[in-house]
Amino acid sequence: MKLVKVYVTLKKSVLDAQGEAIKSAIHSMGYSQVADVHMGKYFELNFADDYADLEKDVDAICDDLLANPNIETYRYEILEAE
Amino acid sequence: MKFAVINFPGSNCDMDLYYAIRDGIKQPVELVDYRSESLAGFDGVLIPGGFSYGDYLRSGAIASQAPIVKEIIRFANEGKIVLGICNGFQILTELGLLPGALIKNEKGRFICETVALKVVNNETAFTSEYQANEVINVPIAHGEGRYYCDETTLKELQANNQIAFQYCENVNGSVEHIAGVMNQQKNVLGMMPHPERAIEEILGSDDGLKLFQSIINYQVRVNN
């Protein structure tokens, strides 16, 4: 099996309200040197070993559903599943 | 003029919209299931508020893959009236029928209150019954209603008068106080505020009624 790990995050130009709230919570814990926090989403997709056009389809799934290109970017890695 | 109110799993303003059409402007209206694949016979499509698919992934993201969606896109491309309110607005941006996106409110809180809106463009199928710059009171109820688009898109929206409504006070941190936008052809409107909850004085405001009356009057003009 192939394991595809997809990470979706907000574009830098979009204010990450949750990341900001988490950052201020971290600061209030005393870790005042944490400069920036960004929150995103993480997906795991499993594919058969002989799946054709894997990257093409993962791109399409990300573009059409997992990420909203107006506000988010994504990256992914393809691994051998255990 | 016959309206379809689309019903997704998790829609919760569908009956309010149904009531606004049936009792507010006294027009024929039917609920249409998200699994349906036809909008034949309808003149207008209304996408209600709520939490379709529990807002999983992103508000409106999963609904934008439902079977009825192909028909909504066809309908919009034919220049017919499509109105999305609240979650309906989020679905329309996810579909790409409207520019931009709706993201978490700036302060991170769900806001539920009646707000003042300015009618920015009153020369559209949705707003012709309002005066230019008229201020109206309409309820909002959303956690992810902050309108976002990039600079280039904003300039296009302004140049083409696609901004229908702005918040008088920017309650959720939207770009340019935007509360409602239209597509280029101005037959598709998405808005976070709920005009269907403001159609009778007893509800606190009847300022929303003119939006639905505008649609009817526009259709009469088109047909003549």
Short mmCIF file of C-alpha atoms in Angstrom, two decimals:
data_model
loop_
_atom_site.label_atom_id
_atom_site.label_comp_id
_atom_site.label_asym_id
_atom_site.label_seq_id
_atom_site.Cartn_x
_atom_site.Cartn_y
_atom_site.Cartn_z
CA MET A 1 0.00 0.00 0.00
CA LYS A 2 0.99 3.55 -0.61
CA LEU A 3 0.35 6.06 2.17
CA VAL A 4 -0.15 9.66 1.13
CA LYS A 5 0.13 12.27 3.89
CA VAL A 6 -1.50 15.56 2.94
CA TYR A 7 -0.96 18.81 4.86
CA VAL A 8 -3.28 21.76 4.28
CA THR A 9 -2.53 25.20 5.72
CA LEU A 10 -3.87 28.69 5.28
CA LYS A 11 -2.02 30.92 2.84
CA LYS A 12 0.28 33.44 4.52
CA SER A 13 -1.96 36.28 3.31
CA VAL A 14 -4.96 34.91 5.27
CA LEU A 15 -5.16 35.66 8.99
CA ASP A 16 -5.01 32.38 10.93
CA ALA A 17 -7.38 33.29 13.78
CA GLN A 18 -6.96 29.87 15.46
CA GLY A 19 -3.18 29.97 15.15
CA GLU A 20 -3.18 33.43 16.76
CA ALA A 21 -5.37 32.25 19.65
CA ILE A 22 -3.13 29.20 20.20
CA LYS A 23 -0.05 31.43 20.12
CA SER A 24 -1.43 33.70 22.84
CA ALA A 25 -2.30 30.61 24.93
CA ILE A 26 1.28 29.33 24.52
CA HIS A 27 2.58 32.75 25.54
CA SER A 28 0.36 32.71 28.63
CA MET A 29 1.91 29.32 29.53
CA GLY A 30 5.20 31.16 29.80
CA TYR A 31 6.76 30.20 26.44
CA SER A 32 6.95 33.79 25.31
CA GLN A 33 9.63 33.12 22.69
CA VAL A 34 7.33 31.13 20.42
CA ALA A 35 7.15 33.59 17.53
CA ASP A 36 4.45 32.13 15.35
CA VAL A 37 1.84 29.35 15.38
CA HIS A 38 -0.02 28.11 12.34
CA MET A 39 -2.81 25.58 12.46
CA GLY A 40 -3.68 23.32 9.55
CA LYS A 41 -5.22 20.00 8.60
CA TYR A 42 -3.63 16.60 8.13
CA PHE A 43 -5.03 13.76 6.01
CA GLU A 44 -3.90 10.17 5.41
CA LEU A 45 -4.97 8.54 2.14
CA ASN A 46 -4.19 4.91 1.32
CA PHE A 47 -3.80 3.63 -2.23
CA ALA A 48 -3.04 0.26 -3.78
CA ASP A 49 0.61 -0.27 -4.72
CA ASP A 50 -0.15 -0.46 -8.43
CA TYR A 51 -2.46 2.60 -8.44
CA ALA A 52 -2.00 4.41 -11.76
CA ASP A 53 -1.66 8.20 -11.93
CA LEU A 54 -1.27 8.50 -8.18
CA GLU A 55 0.13 12.03 -8.11
CA LYS A 56 -2.31 13.29 -10.71
CA ASP A 57 -5.27 12.00 -8.71
CA VAL A 58 -3.93 13.22 -5.37
CA ASP A 59 -3.50 16.69 -6.90
CA ALA A 60 -7.08 16.61 -8.16
CA ILE A 61 -8.44 15.42 -4.79
CA CYS A 62 -6.54 18.21 -3.02
CA ASP A 63 -7.54 20.92 -5.53
CA ASP A 64 -11.19 19.91 -5.68
CA LEU A 65 -11.89 18.94 -2.10
CA LEU A 66 -9.23 18.78 0.61
CA ALA A 67 -7.97 22.34 0.10
CA ASN A 68 -9.70 25.53 -1.00
CA PRO A 69 -7.21 27.20 -3.36
CA ASN A 70 -8.66 30.65 -2.54
CA ILE A 71 -7.37 30.49 1.02
CA GLU A 72 -5.24 27.38 1.46
CA THR A 73 -2.15 25.65 0.14
CA TYR A 74 -1.27 21.99 0.43
CA ARG A 75 1.68 19.68 0.19
CA TYR A 76 1.92 15.93 0.43
CA GLU A 77 4.35 13.07 0.72
CA ILE A 78 4.00 9.56 -0.68
CA LEU A 79 5.30 6.79 1.56
CA GLU A 80 5.34 3.00 1.59
CA ALA A 81 2.63 1.97 4.06
CA GLU A 82 3.68 -0.60 6.66
CA MET B 1 -42.04 32.26 -10.40
CA LYS B 2 -41.31 28.81 -9.00
CA PHE B 3 -38.53 28.41 -6.43
CA ALA B 4 -36.50 25.40 -5.32
CA VAL B 5 -35.10 25.32 -1.79
CA ILE B 6 -32.24 22.82 -1.73
CA ASN B 7 -32.18 20.56 1.27
CA PHE B 8 -28.75 19.19 2.30
CA PRO B 9 -28.18 16.97 5.35
CA GLY B 10 -27.67 19.59 8.08
CA SER B 11 -29.53 22.45 6.38
CA ASN B 12 -31.60 24.17 9.07
CA CYS B 13 -32.99 27.35 7.48
CA ASP B 14 -34.77 25.53 4.66
CA MET B 15 -38.24 25.95 6.19
CA ASP B 16 -37.59 29.64 6.95
CA LEU B 17 -36.80 30.18 3.27
CA TYR B 18 -39.77 28.08 2.24
CA TYR B 19 -41.99 30.22 4.47
CA ALA B 20 -40.52 33.47 3.12
CA ILE B 21 -41.42 32.42 -0.42
CA ARG B 22 -44.80 30.85 0.30
CA ASP B 23 -46.11 33.40 2.81
CA GLY B 24 -43.82 36.39 2.27
CA ILE B 25 -44.04 36.80 -1.50
CA LYS B 26 -46.73 34.19 -2.15
CA GLN B 27 -44.96 32.25 -4.87
CA PRO B 28 -44.80 28.49 -5.53
CA VAL B 29 -41.92 26.78 -3.75
CA GLU B 30 -40.67 23.20 -3.30
CA LEU B 31 -38.00 21.57 -1.19
CA VAL B 32 -35.51 19.71 -3.41
CA ASP B 33 -33.37 16.92 -1.98
CA TYR B 34 -29.58 17.14 -2.44
CA ARG B 35 -29.65 13.71 -4.15
CA SER B 36 -31.97 14.99 -6.87
CA GLU B 37 -30.36 15.53 -10.27
CA SER B 38 -32.88 17.90 -11.87
CA LEU B 39 -34.07 21.44 -11.38
CA ALA B 40 -36.39 21.30 -14.40
CA GLY B 41 -39.40 23.58 -14.05
CA PHE B 42 -37.85 25.95 -11.52
CA ASP B 43 -37.09 29.64 -12.10
CA GLY B 44 -35.01 30.30 -9.00
CA VAL B 45 -32.78 28.24 -6.69
CA LEU B 46 -32.34 29.04 -3.01
CA ILE B 47 -29.57 27.44 -0.95
CA PRO B 48 -30.41 27.72 2.74
CA GLY B 49 -28.32 28.25 5.83
CA GLY B 50 -27.37 25.60 8.34
CA PHE B 51 -24.46 23.24 8.80
CA SER B 52 -24.45 20.98 5.77
CA TYR B 53 -22.50 17.79 6.57
CA GLY B 54 -21.76 19.23 10.01
CA ASP B 55 -19.34 21.76 8.46
CA TYR B 56 -16.87 18.84 8.18
CA LEU B 57 -13.63 19.70 6.32
CA ARG B 58 -14.71 23.31 5.59
CA SER B 59 -18.15 24.94 5.63
CA GLY B 60 -19.87 24.00 2.37
CA ALA B 61 -16.99 21.85 1.07
CA ILE B 62 -18.73 18.46 1.16
CA ALA B 63 -22.06 19.87 -0.04
CA SER B 64 -20.24 21.18 -3.11
CA GLN B 65 -19.80 17.55 -4.25
CA ALA B 66 -23.49 16.55 -3.87
CA PRO B 67 -25.48 15.22 -6.87
CA ILE B 68 -27.73 18.33 -7.17
CA VAL B 69 -24.69 20.58 -7.59
CA LYS B 70 -24.22 19.96 -11.33
CA GLU B 71 -27.74 21.25 -11.86
CA ILE B 72 -27.11 24.33 -9.69
CA ILE B 73 -24.03 25.11 -11.83
CA ARG B 74 -26.01 24.66 -15.04
CA PHE B 75 -28.77 26.85 -13.64
CA ALA B 76 -26.31 29.62 -12.71
CA ASN B 77 -24.54 29.44 -16.06
CA GLU B 78 -27.88 29.88 -17.84
CA GLY B 79 -28.29 33.21 -16.05
CA LYS B 80 -31.08 32.04 -13.77
CA ILE B 81 -31.49 33.30 -10.20
CA VAL B 82 -29.39 31.53 -7.55
CA LEU B 83 -29.36 32.81 -3.95
CA GLY B 84 -27.22 31.30 -1.20
CA ILE B 85 -27.70 32.44 2.37
CA CYS B 86 -25.16 31.79 5.15
CA ASN B 87 -24.12 28.14 4.61
CA GLY B 88 -25.60 28.58 1.11
CA PHE B 89 -23.10 31.40 0.51
CA GLN B 90 -20.28 29.15 1.75
CA ILE B 91 -21.42 26.42 -0.67
CA LEU B 92 -21.49 28.87 -3.60
CA THR B 93 -17.90 29.99 -2.93
CA GLU B 94 -16.77 26.37 -2.56
CA LEU B 95 -18.42 25.67 -5.94
CA GLY B 96 -16.55 28.56 -7.50
CA LEU B 97 -19.82 30.19 -8.57
CA LEU B 98 -18.83 33.16 -6.40
CA PRO B 99 -15.31 34.50 -5.84
CA GLY B 100 -13.50 34.41 -2.49
CA ALA B 101 -14.08 32.28 0.59
CA LEU B 102 -15.67 32.45 4.05
CA ILE B 103 -13.39 31.76 6.96
CA LYS B 104 -13.57 31.85 10.75
CA ASN B 105 -14.69 35.15 12.24
CA GLU B 106 -11.81 37.39 13.21
CA LYS B 107 -12.57 37.05 16.93
CA GLY B 108 -13.18 33.29 16.63
CA ARG B 109 -16.66 33.56 18.13
CA PHE B 110 -20.05 32.56 16.74
CA ILE B 111 -22.03 35.79 16.28
CA CYS B 112 -25.81 35.75 16.54
CA GLU B 113 -27.41 39.20 16.41
CA THR B 114 -29.29 41.64 14.19
CA VAL B 115 -26.89 43.88 12.30
CA ALA B 116 -27.18 46.95 10.10
CA LEU B 117 -26.32 46.41 6.44
CA LYS B 118 -25.79 48.93 3.69
CA VAL B 119 -27.27 48.21 0.25
CA VAL B 120 -24.24 48.94 -1.94
CA ASN B 121 -25.72 48.12 -5.33
CA ASN B 122 -29.48 48.51 -5.71
CA GLU B 123 -29.55 47.91 -9.43
CA THR B 124 -29.62 44.11 -9.36
CA ALA B 125 -32.16 41.30 -9.53
CA PHE B 126 -31.85 40.96 -5.74
CA THR B 127 -31.86 44.57 -4.58
CA SER B 128 -33.95 46.75 -6.91
CA GLU B 129 -36.64 47.34 -4.28
CA TYR B 130 -34.09 48.99 -1.95
CA GLN B 131 -32.81 52.56 -2.16
CA ALA B 132 -29.14 53.11 -2.96
CA ASN B 133 -27.15 53.12 0.32
CA GLU B 134 -30.28 52.16 2.26
CA VAL B 135 -29.49 50.79 5.70
CA ILE B 136 -31.44 47.64 6.60
CA ASN B 137 -31.57 45.46 9.73
CA VAL B 138 -31.05 41.75 9.14
CA PRO B 139 -29.98 38.95 11.53
CA ILE B 140 -26.69 37.12 11.23
CA ALA B 141 -25.81 33.78 12.85
CA HIS B 142 -22.40 32.41 11.89
CA GLY B 143 -18.98 31.36 13.12
CA GLU B 144 -17.35 31.29 9.69
CA GLY B 145 -18.63 34.40 7.95
CA ARG B 146 -15.50 36.45 7.44
CA TYR B 147 -15.40 37.14 3.72
CA TYR B 148 -11.92 36.85 2.26
CA CYS B 149 -10.59 37.47 -1.22
CA ASP B 150 -7.25 38.65 -2.55
CA GLU B 151 -6.53 42.23 -3.66
CA THR B 152 -6.97 41.50 -7.36
CA THR B 153 -10.37 39.88 -6.80
CA LEU B 154 -11.47 42.76 -4.58
CA LYS B 155 -10.59 45.29 -7.28
CA GLU B 156 -12.63 43.29 -9.80
CA LEU B 157 -15.59 43.09 -7.43
CA GLN B 158 -15.50 46.85 -6.95
CA ALA B 159 -14.98 47.71 -10.62
CA ASN B 160 -17.91 45.51 -11.65
CA ASN B 161 -20.22 46.57 -8.74
CA GLN B 162 -20.48 42.97 -7.50
CA ILE B 163 -20.69 43.92 -3.83
CA ALA B 164 -24.39 43.83 -2.90
CA PHE B 165 -24.27 44.39 0.88
CA GLN B 166 -21.72 45.66 3.40
CA TYR B 167 -21.83 45.55 7.19
CA CYS B 168 -22.18 49.05 8.66
CA GLU B 169 -19.96 47.82 11.50
CA ASN B 170 -17.50 45.10 10.48
CA VAL B 171 -18.66 42.43 12.93
CA ASN B 172 -16.62 39.48 11.65
CA GLY B 173 -13.56 41.03 10.03
CA SER B 174 -14.65 40.68 6.40
CA VAL B 175 -12.59 42.26 3.61
CA GLU B 176 -14.15 45.67 2.85
CA HIS B 177 -17.01 44.90 5.31
CA ILE B 178 -18.45 42.58 2.63
CA ALA B 179 -21.70 40.84 3.69
CA GLY B 180 -22.94 39.78 0.24
CA VAL B 181 -21.41 39.44 -3.24
CA MET B 182 -22.64 38.53 -6.69
CA ASN B 183 -21.02 36.83 -9.67
CA GLN B 184 -20.03 38.90 -12.72
CA GLN B 185 -23.40 38.41 -14.44
CA LYS B 186 -25.18 39.29 -11.15
CA ASN B 187 -27.61 36.38 -11.29
CA VAL B 188 -25.92 34.60 -8.35
CA LEU B 189 -25.89 36.23 -4.90
CA GLY B 190 -24.34 34.91 -1.72
CA MET B 191 -24.81 36.62 1.63
CA MET B 192 -24.11 35.75 5.27
CA PRO B 193 -27.06 37.69 6.78
CA HIS B 194 -30.50 36.03 6.80
CA PRO B 195 -33.14 38.05 4.90
CA GLU B 196 -35.57 35.11 5.27
CA ARG B 197 -35.54 35.71 9.03
CA ALA B 198 -36.57 39.34 8.53
CA ILE B 199 -39.78 39.23 6.53
CA GLU B 200 -42.35 40.26 9.16
CA GLU B 201 -42.40 42.96 11.86
CA ILE B 202 -43.13 40.28 14.45
CA LEU B 203 -39.70 38.76 13.69
CA GLY B 204 -38.06 42.07 14.62
CA SER B 205 -37.63 43.36 11.06
CA ASP B 206 -39.23 43.04 7.67
CA ASP B 207 -36.27 44.55 5.83
CA GLY B 208 -35.47 41.22 4.19
CA LEU B 209 -38.77 41.00 2.35
CA LYS B 210 -37.73 43.53 -0.31
CA LEU B 211 -34.93 41.20 -1.41
CA PHE B 212 -37.44 38.50 -2.36
CA GLN B 213 -39.81 41.08 -3.89
CA SER B 214 -36.90 42.37 -5.99
CA ILE B 215 -36.39 38.88 -7.46
CA ILE B 216 -40.06 38.67 -8.48
CA ASN B 217 -40.10 42.15 -10.00
CA TYR B 218 -36.88 41.42 -11.88
CA GLN B 219 -38.38 38.24 -13.33
CA VAL B 220 -41.50 40.15 -14.42
CA ARG B 221 -39.30 42.68 -16.22
CA VAL B 222 -37.25 39.92 -17.88
CA ASN B 223 -40.39 38.12 -19.06
CA ASN B 224 -41.85 41.29 -20.60
#
